Amino acid sequence: MADSDRNTALEVARRLIRDKRWADALEKLDVMRSADPDNGDPDNADLWVMSGICYINLGRDEDGSDAFQQALANDPDHITANFNWAKVLTQRGALESALIHFQKVQPYVRDPLLIGMELAKVYHRLGYISQLLRLARRLTRLAPDDPEVWMMLGLGWLGAGCSDLAIKAFQRGVELDPDSAVIRNGLALAYQSEGRVEEALHEFQRSAHLAPESVEPVVNLVSCLLGIGKKMEAESILSALRAEHPDNGAVRRLWGFHRLVSRVDREAWLAYEARTQVVTAIGNVPVPEMSGPPWRGEDIGGRTVLVVFEQGYGDAFLFGRFLNVLKHRGATVIISAPADLQRLFEGQDFVDRVHVRDRDHGTYPEYDYWTLLGSLPLYLNWREGDLARDQGCLQADEALSKHWAARFQELHRDHPDMPRIGVVWAGYAGHFRDRYRSLAAAQFAPILSVGDVQFVSLQPGLASSLIPEHCIDLGPNLDDFATTAAIVANLDLVVTIDSAVANLAAAMGRPAWVLLDVGADWRWGDQPERTAWYHSARLFRQSKPWDWDGVVEQVCVALQEWAETWRHDHGMRT
């Protein structure tokens, strides 16, 4: 094909693409990419990129993927090929790889809003909140009248726990596009996180009305209802959702969470797996890009299993018991976890090695199988009856515990006859439901007024001015969870909200009293005072939304009785 003919054919193909005549354009491109030396140009990256775009728009995603990869094989620095391949990777959930390709071409893409929005979506799904906020704020300056950039800023603030700022961003997005169901769904989530429940329910309903084909706002509506104790209404809507959308990941995930409240069985764990398959405004669980096979229940005797931690610290302690089961089945157990869990899990005899995810990202050690931590109960075939085993499996480091025993002798020398009680009344402020689960210091104060006990604050990062003078403040000492575990090992009781400390203490088998709101997490079950997951935990539940006064009163009475029993049983501490 002569150059003039090739240029003419190329221009025709481009015009067909502009007109969205994908099949006609692809027919032209197929000829131009022909391996025929007289007519084809199979090494031309531009042709492969254009073909990939046509394939994607024709619904032939695999062919499109192959075309973009072929373009990159011919020209690794091709801007459009990298950009489109990154979009394919994003769709597949290969987010870290997508990020690499987007960042590679970011300086060269002519439309900064286009590349910026793609990067923002990846940052959001990966949970890179600080990067998302920096980028989204820049995009709002670049395109202040674009409603989607305000939506991304709202998601950033929501992820940072700043629901008040998220509301303002989403409201601006709604002003610019009142009919956007997605932005209204985000606004509803921000209202929910802020505790403005009626406004949240209203916006979820508006979003569902604007996009009747979308299940996300209805799923969020159900979750919101459950969070304020409206169980019957929520279950009715959820039942209808399951009937209409039995295979929808968001519906299956919510149903799995709800089922785990009352039943721990295979059906619940199968539904729980949907947590990795759903892209939502909050609570995404990115699946790591691994080269080896996932573990699906195969024999692991003599094999190495890499367990990737996910979600929050509480889940690390809750599911940590299953690492012990892997070890008992003959596996070498490697975990990939955040740095502040390293020392704690290095000290457990059922963990052979800790890969620090924050520091060693992308350089996983060799393994035979890998799995997400939360997937272990499914593939271990775990049932509620099995939960009686492996209670209190986490152990504090012996040397560190002795160190803190000596410290307490010094700190506690004025009151050696008093039991030591650790307290936590507020959790991580960035948690989506923190306004529901945490108490203000003033609300918790009556508990700290109970006499003849020594309170020990385990509140990290809280200003010392908020800690009562008679309370030993160890918050500044909590440099990682190995230290926290050693301190907890030297306490007689922990009184806490639903927090990482609650899960840690209970996973160690230490007595823990947990104050719960009406929409408490599934792990706390539906029994009044006990949960099958933690036999050493005693639960104190709200009877109605926001009513902490009743809970605090119950705890005060119980604590006075407990202290009397402790003094009778222990006498003077020696």
Coordinates of C-alpha atoms in Angstrom, one line a residue:
M1 CA 0.0 0.0 0.0
A2 CA 1.5 3.3 -1.1
D3 CA 2.0 6.0 1.6
S4 CA -0.7 8.2 0.1
D5 CA -3.2 5.4 0.0
R6 CA -2.2 4.4 3.6
N7 CA -2.7 8.0 4.8
T8 CA -6.1 8.2 3.0
A9 CA -7.2 4.9 4.6
L10 CA -6.0 6.1 8.0
E11 CA -7.9 9.3 7.7
V12 CA -11.0 7.3 6.7
A13 CA -10.6 5.1 9.8
R14 CA -10.3 8.1 12.1
R15 CA -13.4 9.7 10.6
L16 CA -15.3 6.5 11.1
I17 CA -14.2 6.4 14.7
R18 CA -15.2 10.0 15.3
D19 CA -18.6 9.0 13.8
K20 CA -18.7 6.0 16.2
R21 CA -18.9 3.6 13.3
W22 CA -16.8 1.1 15.1
A23 CA -17.3 -2.0 12.9
D24 CA -16.6 -0.1 9.7
A25 CA -13.5 1.5 11.2
L26 CA -12.3 -1.9 12.4
E27 CA -12.7 -3.3 8.9
K28 CA -10.4 -0.6 7.5
L29 CA -7.9 -1.1 10.3
D30 CA -7.8 -4.8 9.9
V31 CA -6.6 -4.3 6.3
M32 CA -4.0 -1.7 7.3
R33 CA -2.7 -4.1 10.1
S34 CA -2.5 -7.0 7.7
A35 CA 0.7 -8.9 7.8
D36 CA 0.9 -8.7 4.0
P37 CA 4.2 -6.9 3.4
D38 CA 2.7 -5.1 0.4
N39 CA -0.4 -3.8 2.1
G40 CA -0.1 -4.1 5.9
D41 CA 1.7 -2.4 8.7
P42 CA 1.4 -4.9 11.7
D43 CA 4.0 -3.0 13.8
N44 CA 2.2 0.3 13.8
A45 CA 1.1 1.1 17.4
D46 CA -1.4 3.7 16.3
L47 CA -3.3 1.1 14.3
W48 CA -3.4 -1.3 17.2
V49 CA -4.6 1.5 19.6
M50 CA -7.4 2.5 17.2
S51 CA -8.4 -1.1 16.8
G52 CA -8.5 -1.6 20.5
I53 CA -10.8 1.4 20.9
C54 CA -13.1 -0.1 18.3
Y55 CA -13.0 -3.5 19.9
I56 CA -13.9 -2.0 23.4
N57 CA -16.8 -0.1 22.0
L58 CA -18.1 -3.2 20.2
G59 CA -18.1 -5.0 23.5
R60 CA -15.1 -7.2 22.5
D61 CA -13.1 -6.4 25.6
E62 CA -10.6 -9.3 25.3
D63 CA -9.8 -8.3 21.7
G64 CA -9.4 -4.7 22.8
S65 CA -7.1 -5.7 25.6
D66 CA -5.0 -7.8 23.2
A67 CA -4.8 -4.8 20.8
F68 CA -3.6 -2.4 23.5
Q69 CA -1.0 -4.8 24.6
Q70 CA 0.2 -5.3 21.1
A71 CA 0.5 -1.6 20.7
L72 CA 2.6 -1.4 23.9
A73 CA 4.8 -4.3 22.6
N74 CA 5.5 -2.2 19.5
D75 CA 5.9 1.1 21.4
P76 CA 6.1 0.9 25.2
D77 CA 5.9 4.7 25.5
H78 CA 2.8 5.2 23.3
I79 CA 0.7 7.7 25.2
T80 CA -2.8 6.6 24.1
A81 CA -1.9 2.9 24.4
N82 CA -0.8 3.3 28.0
F83 CA -3.8 5.4 28.8
N84 CA -6.3 2.9 27.3
W85 CA -4.5 -0.1 28.7
A86 CA -4.6 1.6 32.2
K87 CA -8.4 1.9 31.8
V88 CA -8.6 -1.8 31.0
L89 CA -6.6 -2.6 34.0
T90 CA -8.8 -0.4 36.2
Q91 CA -11.9 -2.3 35.0
R92 CA -10.2 -5.6 35.8
G93 CA -9.3 -4.4 39.3
A94 CA -5.5 -4.4 38.6
L95 CA -5.3 -1.0 40.2
E96 CA -1.7 -0.7 41.1
S97 CA -0.7 -1.6 37.5
A98 CA -3.3 0.8 36.2
L99 CA -1.8 3.5 38.4
I100 CA 1.7 3.0 37.0
H101 CA 0.5 3.4 33.4
F102 CA -1.7 6.5 34.2
Q103 CA 1.2 8.2 36.0
K104 CA 3.6 7.3 33.2
V105 CA 1.5 9.3 30.6
Q106 CA 0.0 12.0 32.9
P107 CA 2.5 14.7 31.9
Y108 CA 1.8 14.1 28.2
V109 CA -2.0 13.8 28.1
R110 CA -3.3 17.1 26.6
D111 CA -6.5 17.0 28.6
P112 CA -5.5 17.3 32.4
L113 CA -9.1 16.8 33.4
L114 CA -9.4 13.5 31.5
I115 CA -6.3 12.0 33.0
G116 CA -7.0 13.6 36.4
M117 CA -10.4 12.0 36.7
E118 CA -9.0 8.6 35.8
L119 CA -6.3 8.9 38.4
A120 CA -8.8 10.1 41.0
K121 CA -10.9 7.0 40.5
V122 CA -7.9 4.7 41.0
Y123 CA -6.8 6.6 44.1
H124 CA -10.3 6.3 45.5
R125 CA -10.5 2.5 44.9
L126 CA -7.1 1.9 46.3
G127 CA -7.9 4.0 49.4
Y128 CA -5.1 6.5 48.7
I129 CA -7.0 9.3 50.4
S130 CA -4.3 11.9 50.7
Q131 CA -3.4 11.6 47.0
L132 CA -7.1 11.7 46.1
L133 CA -7.7 14.9 48.1
R134 CA -4.7 16.7 46.6
L135 CA -5.7 15.8 43.1
A136 CA -9.4 16.5 43.5
R137 CA -8.8 19.9 45.0
R138 CA -6.6 20.7 42.0
L139 CA -9.3 19.5 39.6
T140 CA -12.0 21.7 41.3
R141 CA -9.7 24.7 40.5
L142 CA -9.2 23.5 37.0
A143 CA -12.9 22.7 36.2
P144 CA -15.0 24.4 38.9
D145 CA -18.2 23.9 36.9
D146 CA -17.7 20.1 36.4
P147 CA -20.0 18.2 38.9
E148 CA -17.9 15.0 38.8
V149 CA -14.8 16.7 40.1
W150 CA -16.8 17.9 43.1
M151 CA -18.0 14.3 43.5
M152 CA -14.4 13.1 43.7
L153 CA -13.6 15.7 46.2
G154 CA -16.5 14.6 48.3
L155 CA -15.3 11.0 48.2
G156 CA -11.9 12.2 49.3
W157 CA -13.3 14.0 52.3
L158 CA -15.5 11.1 53.1
G159 CA -12.6 8.8 53.1
A160 CA -10.7 11.1 55.3
G161 CA -13.5 11.1 57.9
C162 CA -14.4 14.8 57.2
S163 CA -18.1 14.2 56.5
D164 CA -18.9 17.9 57.0
L165 CA -16.5 18.9 54.2
A166 CA -17.8 16.0 52.1
I167 CA -21.3 17.3 52.4
K168 CA -20.3 20.7 51.0
A169 CA -18.5 19.1 48.1
F170 CA -21.4 16.8 47.2
Q171 CA -23.9 19.6 47.6
R172 CA -21.9 21.7 45.1
G173 CA -22.0 18.7 42.7
V174 CA -25.7 18.4 43.1
E175 CA -26.1 22.2 42.4
L176 CA -24.3 21.6 39.1
D177 CA -26.1 18.4 38.2
P178 CA -29.3 17.9 40.2
D179 CA -30.2 14.8 38.3
S180 CA -27.0 12.9 39.0
A181 CA -27.9 9.8 41.0
V182 CA -24.3 9.0 41.7
I183 CA -23.6 12.4 43.3
R184 CA -26.8 12.2 45.3
N185 CA -25.7 8.8 46.5
G186 CA -22.4 10.3 47.7
L187 CA -24.3 13.1 49.4
A188 CA -26.5 10.6 51.2
L189 CA -23.4 8.7 52.4
A190 CA -21.9 11.9 53.7
Y191 CA -25.1 12.7 55.6
Q192 CA -25.2 9.2 57.0
S193 CA -21.6 9.4 58.2
E194 CA -22.4 12.8 59.8
G195 CA -25.3 11.3 61.6
R196 CA -27.9 13.2 59.7
V197 CA -30.0 10.1 59.1
E198 CA -33.2 11.5 57.8
E199 CA -31.4 13.6 55.2
A200 CA -29.4 10.5 54.2
L201 CA -32.5 8.3 53.7
H202 CA -34.1 11.1 51.6
E203 CA -31.1 11.4 49.3
F204 CA -30.8 7.6 49.0
Q205 CA -34.4 7.5 47.8
R206 CA -33.8 10.4 45.4
S207 CA -30.8 8.6 44.0
A208 CA -32.7 5.4 43.5
H209 CA -35.6 7.2 41.8
L210 CA -33.1 8.9 39.4
A211 CA -31.4 5.6 38.5
P212 CA -33.9 2.8 39.0
E213 CA -31.5 0.4 37.2
S214 CA -28.8 0.9 40.0
V215 CA -28.9 -1.1 43.1
E216 CA -26.2 0.8 45.0
P217 CA -28.4 3.5 46.5
V218 CA -31.0 0.9 47.6
V219 CA -28.3 -1.2 49.2
N220 CA -27.0 1.9 51.0
L221 CA -30.5 2.7 52.1
V222 CA -30.8 -0.8 53.7
S223 CA -27.4 -0.4 55.3
C224 CA -28.4 3.0 56.7
L225 CA -31.7 1.5 58.1
L226 CA -29.8 -1.3 59.8
G227 CA -27.4 1.2 61.3
I228 CA -30.2 2.9 63.2
G229 CA -31.8 -0.3 64.3
K230 CA -34.7 -0.4 61.8
K231 CA -34.2 -4.1 61.2
M232 CA -37.6 -5.1 60.0
E233 CA -37.9 -2.4 57.4
A234 CA -34.3 -3.1 56.2
E235 CA -34.9 -6.8 56.0
S236 CA -38.1 -6.3 53.9
I237 CA -36.2 -4.2 51.3
L238 CA -33.2 -6.5 51.3
S239 CA -35.4 -9.5 50.7
A240 CA -36.9 -7.8 47.7
L241 CA -33.5 -6.9 46.4
R242 CA -32.3 -10.5 46.7
A243 CA -35.3 -11.7 44.7
E244 CA -34.8 -9.1 42.0
H245 CA -30.9 -9.1 41.9
P246 CA -29.8 -12.5 43.2
D247 CA -26.4 -12.3 41.5
N248 CA -25.6 -8.7 42.2
G249 CA -22.3 -8.3 44.2
A250 CA -23.5 -5.4 46.3
V251 CA -26.7 -7.2 47.3
R252 CA -24.8 -10.4 48.1
R253 CA -22.2 -8.6 50.2
L254 CA -24.8 -6.8 52.3
W255 CA -26.8 -10.0 52.7
G256 CA -23.6 -11.8 53.8
F257 CA -22.9 -9.2 56.4
H258 CA -26.4 -9.3 57.7
R259 CA -26.5 -13.1 57.8
L260 CA -23.3 -13.3 59.7
V261 CA -25.0 -11.4 62.5
S262 CA -27.1 -14.4 63.3
R263 CA -25.6 -17.4 61.4
V264 CA -22.0 -18.3 60.7
D265 CA -22.2 -20.8 57.9
R266 CA -20.9 -21.5 54.4
E267 CA -23.7 -19.6 52.7
A268 CA -22.8 -16.5 54.7
W269 CA -19.1 -16.8 53.9
L270 CA -19.8 -17.3 50.2
A271 CA -21.8 -14.0 50.2
Y272 CA -19.0 -12.4 52.2
E273 CA -16.6 -13.0 49.3
A274 CA -18.6 -10.4 47.3
R275 CA -16.8 -7.7 49.3
T276 CA -13.9 -7.9 46.8
Q277 CA -16.2 -7.8 43.7
V278 CA -18.0 -4.5 44.4
V279 CA -16.9 -1.0 43.6
T280 CA -18.8 1.4 45.9
A281 CA -18.4 5.0 47.2
I282 CA -17.0 3.5 50.4
G283 CA -15.6 0.3 51.8
N284 CA -13.8 -1.1 48.7
V285 CA -11.5 -4.1 49.2
P286 CA -8.8 -4.0 46.5
V287 CA -7.6 -7.4 45.5
P288 CA -3.8 -7.5 45.3
E289 CA -2.1 -8.3 42.0
M290 CA -0.5 -11.7 42.6
S291 CA 1.4 -14.0 40.2
G292 CA 0.7 -17.2 42.1
P293 CA -2.5 -19.3 42.5
P294 CA -5.1 -18.3 45.1
W295 CA -5.8 -20.8 47.8
R296 CA -9.2 -22.4 47.5
G297 CA -9.0 -25.1 50.2
E298 CA -6.4 -27.4 48.7
D299 CA -4.1 -29.5 50.9
I300 CA -1.5 -27.2 52.3
G301 CA 0.7 -29.6 54.2
G302 CA 4.3 -28.6 53.5
R303 CA 3.2 -25.7 51.4
T304 CA 3.7 -21.9 51.9
V305 CA 0.6 -19.8 52.2
L306 CA 0.8 -16.0 51.9
V307 CA -2.1 -14.3 53.7
V308 CA -2.8 -10.7 52.7
F309 CA -4.4 -8.7 55.5
E310 CA -7.4 -6.4 54.5
Q311 CA -9.7 -3.8 55.8
G312 CA -9.2 -2.7 59.4
Y313 CA -7.1 -3.7 62.4
G314 CA -10.2 -5.2 64.1
D315 CA -10.5 -7.6 61.2
A316 CA -6.8 -8.5 61.6
F317 CA -7.4 -9.6 65.2
L318 CA -10.8 -11.2 64.5
F319 CA -9.6 -13.4 61.7
G320 CA -6.1 -13.9 63.1
R321 CA -7.3 -17.1 64.7
F322 CA -7.5 -18.7 61.3
L323 CA -3.7 -18.4 60.8
N324 CA -3.4 -20.8 63.7
V325 CA -5.6 -23.2 61.8
L326 CA -3.4 -22.9 58.7
K327 CA -0.4 -23.7 60.8
H328 CA -2.0 -26.7 62.4
R329 CA -2.8 -28.0 58.9
G330 CA 0.9 -28.1 58.1
A331 CA 1.4 -24.8 56.2
T332 CA 4.3 -22.3 56.4
V333 CA 2.4 -19.1 57.1
I334 CA 3.5 -15.7 55.8
I335 CA 1.4 -12.7 56.3
S336 CA 1.4 -9.4 54.5
A337 CA 0.3 -6.7 56.9
P338 CA 0.7 -3.0 57.9
A339 CA 3.9 -2.1 59.8
D340 CA 2.2 -1.5 63.1
L341 CA 1.1 -5.1 63.2
Q342 CA 4.6 -6.5 62.4
R343 CA 6.0 -7.0 65.9
L344 CA 2.7 -8.4 67.3
F345 CA 2.4 -11.1 64.6
E346 CA 6.1 -11.9 64.5
G347 CA 5.6 -13.0 68.1
Q348 CA 2.9 -15.5 67.3
D349 CA 4.1 -19.1 67.0
F350 CA 1.6 -19.7 64.1
V351 CA 3.2 -17.0 61.9
D352 CA 6.5 -17.8 60.2
R353 CA 7.2 -14.5 58.5
V354 CA 5.7 -11.0 58.3
H355 CA 5.9 -9.1 55.0
V356 CA 5.4 -5.4 55.7
R357 CA 3.0 -4.2 53.1
D358 CA 3.7 -0.5 53.5
R359 CA 7.4 -0.9 53.2
D360 CA 7.9 -3.9 50.9
H361 CA 5.0 -3.3 48.5
G362 CA 5.3 -5.2 45.2
T363 CA 8.1 -7.5 46.5
Y364 CA 6.1 -10.4 48.0
P365 CA 8.1 -13.4 49.2
E366 CA 7.9 -16.7 47.4
Y367 CA 4.7 -18.7 48.2
D368 CA 2.7 -21.7 46.9
Y369 CA -0.7 -20.2 47.5
W370 CA -2.1 -16.8 48.5
T371 CA -5.4 -15.7 50.1
L372 CA -7.0 -12.7 51.6
L373 CA -7.3 -12.9 55.4
G374 CA -11.1 -12.6 55.3
S375 CA -11.4 -15.5 52.9
L376 CA -9.9 -18.0 55.2
P377 CA -13.1 -19.1 57.0
L378 CA -14.8 -20.0 53.7
Y379 CA -12.0 -22.2 52.4
L380 CA -11.3 -23.6 55.9
N381 CA -14.9 -24.6 55.9
W382 CA -15.5 -22.9 59.2
R383 CA -18.8 -22.9 61.0
E384 CA -20.2 -21.2 64.1
G385 CA -19.7 -24.4 66.2
D386 CA -16.0 -24.2 65.4
L387 CA -15.6 -20.7 66.9
A388 CA -15.3 -22.2 70.4
R389 CA -11.8 -23.2 69.3
D390 CA -8.9 -20.8 68.9
Q391 CA -10.3 -18.3 71.4
G392 CA -7.7 -16.1 72.8
C393 CA -5.0 -17.2 70.3
L394 CA -3.1 -13.9 70.2
Q395 CA -0.3 -13.6 72.8
A396 CA 1.6 -10.6 74.0
D397 CA 5.4 -10.7 73.8
E398 CA 6.7 -12.1 77.1
A399 CA 9.6 -9.6 77.5
L400 CA 7.5 -6.7 76.6
S401 CA 4.8 -7.8 79.0
K402 CA 7.3 -8.0 81.8
H403 CA 8.5 -4.5 81.0
W404 CA 5.0 -3.2 81.3
A405 CA 4.4 -5.1 84.5
A406 CA 7.4 -3.3 86.0
R407 CA 6.1 0.0 84.6
F408 CA 2.7 -0.5 86.2
Q409 CA 4.4 -1.3 89.6
E410 CA 5.8 2.2 89.4
L411 CA 2.8 3.9 87.9
H412 CA 0.4 2.2 90.2
R413 CA 2.4 2.3 93.4
D414 CA 0.0 4.7 95.2
H415 CA -2.9 2.3 94.6
P416 CA -1.6 -1.3 94.5
D417 CA -4.9 -2.7 95.8
M418 CA -6.9 -1.4 92.9
P419 CA -7.7 -3.3 89.7
R420 CA -6.4 -1.8 86.5
I421 CA -9.0 -1.0 83.8
G422 CA -8.1 0.1 80.3
V423 CA -10.6 2.5 78.7
V424 CA -11.3 3.6 75.1
W425 CA -14.3 5.8 74.4
A426 CA -13.5 7.1 70.9
G427 CA -12.2 5.4 67.8
Y428 CA -10.5 6.5 64.6
A429 CA -12.3 9.6 63.5
G430 CA -11.9 8.6 59.8
H431 CA -14.1 5.5 60.3
F432 CA -17.4 5.9 58.3
R433 CA -19.5 5.1 61.4
D434 CA -17.4 6.8 64.0
R435 CA -20.2 9.2 65.0
Y436 CA -22.3 6.1 65.8
R437 CA -19.8 4.0 67.7
S438 CA -17.8 6.7 69.6
L439 CA -18.7 8.6 72.7
A440 CA -17.7 12.1 73.7
A441 CA -15.4 12.3 76.7
A442 CA -18.3 13.9 78.7
Q443 CA -20.6 11.0 77.8
F444 CA -18.0 8.5 79.0
A445 CA -17.1 10.5 82.2
P446 CA -19.5 8.7 84.6
I447 CA -17.7 5.5 84.0
L448 CA -14.4 7.1 84.9
S449 CA -16.0 8.4 88.2
V450 CA -16.5 4.8 89.5
G451 CA -14.3 4.6 92.6
D452 CA -11.7 2.1 93.9
V453 CA -10.3 1.2 90.4
Q454 CA -7.3 2.5 88.5
F455 CA -8.2 3.6 85.0
V456 CA -5.7 3.4 82.2
S457 CA -6.4 5.4 79.0
L458 CA -5.6 3.6 75.8
Q459 CA -6.8 6.5 73.7
P460 CA -4.1 7.1 71.0
G461 CA -3.6 10.7 69.8
L462 CA -6.1 12.3 72.2
A463 CA -5.0 15.6 73.7
S464 CA -3.8 15.0 77.3
S465 CA -6.1 17.7 78.5
L466 CA -9.1 15.4 77.8
I467 CA -7.7 12.7 80.0
P468 CA -8.9 12.9 83.6
E469 CA -6.1 13.5 86.1
H470 CA -6.8 10.3 88.0
C471 CA -6.5 8.3 84.8
I472 CA -3.1 6.9 83.7
D473 CA -2.6 8.2 80.2
L474 CA -0.7 5.6 78.0
G475 CA -2.0 6.9 74.7
P476 CA 1.4 8.4 73.8
N477 CA 3.1 5.0 74.4
L478 CA 1.0 3.1 71.9
D479 CA 3.6 3.0 69.1
D480 CA 2.3 -0.3 67.7
F481 CA 0.0 -3.1 68.6
A482 CA 2.7 -5.2 70.2
T483 CA 3.0 -2.5 72.8
T484 CA -0.8 -2.3 73.1
A485 CA -1.0 -6.1 73.6
A486 CA 1.7 -6.0 76.3
I487 CA -0.2 -3.3 78.2
V488 CA -3.5 -5.1 77.8
A489 CA -1.9 -8.3 79.2
N490 CA -1.3 -6.3 82.4
L491 CA -4.8 -5.0 82.8
D492 CA -7.6 -6.7 84.7
L493 CA -10.4 -5.4 82.4
V494 CA -10.8 -3.3 79.3
V495 CA -13.9 -1.1 78.8
T496 CA -14.1 0.1 75.3
I497 CA -16.3 1.0 72.3
D498 CA -16.1 -1.1 69.2
S499 CA -12.5 -0.5 68.3
A500 CA -9.2 -2.1 67.4
V501 CA -8.4 -2.4 71.2
A502 CA -11.8 -4.2 71.8
N503 CA -10.9 -6.8 69.1
L504 CA -7.3 -7.1 70.3
A505 CA -8.2 -7.6 74.0
A506 CA -10.9 -10.2 73.2
A507 CA -8.6 -12.0 70.7
M508 CA -6.1 -12.3 73.5
G509 CA -8.8 -13.8 75.7
R510 CA -8.7 -10.8 78.1
P511 CA -11.9 -9.6 79.7
A512 CA -13.3 -6.9 77.5
W513 CA -16.6 -4.9 78.0
V514 CA -17.7 -3.5 74.7
L515 CA -20.2 -0.6 74.4
L516 CA -22.2 -1.0 71.1
D517 CA -24.6 1.2 69.1
V518 CA -27.8 -0.2 67.7
G519 CA -26.2 -0.8 64.3
A520 CA -23.1 -2.6 65.6
D521 CA -20.9 -4.7 63.3
W522 CA -21.8 -8.3 62.4
R523 CA -19.1 -9.8 64.6
W524 CA -20.9 -8.8 67.8
G525 CA -23.9 -11.0 66.8
D526 CA -27.5 -10.5 68.0
Q527 CA -27.4 -11.9 71.5
P528 CA -27.8 -9.3 74.3
E529 CA -24.4 -9.7 76.1
R530 CA -22.3 -12.3 74.3
T531 CA -20.8 -13.1 70.9
A532 CA -19.6 -16.4 69.6
W533 CA -16.5 -14.8 68.2
Y534 CA -15.1 -13.7 71.6
H535 CA -15.9 -15.6 74.7
S536 CA -14.1 -13.2 77.0
A537 CA -16.2 -10.2 75.8
R538 CA -19.3 -8.8 77.5
L539 CA -21.5 -6.6 75.4
F540 CA -23.5 -3.5 76.5
R541 CA -25.9 -2.5 73.8
Q542 CA -27.9 0.7 73.1
S543 CA -31.7 0.2 73.3
K544 CA -32.3 3.0 70.8
P545 CA -30.2 5.1 68.4
W546 CA -27.8 7.6 70.1
D547 CA -28.8 6.6 73.6
W548 CA -25.4 6.2 75.3
D549 CA -26.7 7.4 78.7
G550 CA -28.5 4.1 79.3
V551 CA -25.4 2.1 78.2
V552 CA -23.1 4.1 80.4
E553 CA -25.5 3.7 83.4
Q554 CA -25.4 -0.1 82.9
V555 CA -21.6 -0.2 82.7
C556 CA -21.3 1.9 85.9
V557 CA -23.5 -0.4 87.9
A558 CA -21.8 -3.5 86.5
L559 CA -18.3 -2.0 87.1
Q560 CA -19.1 -1.3 90.7
E561 CA -20.2 -4.9 91.2
W562 CA -17.2 -6.2 89.3
A563 CA -14.8 -4.1 91.4
E564 CA -16.3 -5.5 94.6
T565 CA -15.9 -9.0 93.3
W566 CA -12.3 -8.3 92.3
R567 CA -11.4 -7.0 95.7
H568 CA -12.9 -10.0 97.4
D569 CA -11.1 -12.4 95.1
H570 CA -7.7 -10.7 94.9
G571 CA -7.2 -8.5 97.9
M572 CA -4.0 -6.5 97.8
R573 CA -2.0 -6.7 94.6
T574 CA 1.6 -8.0 95.4

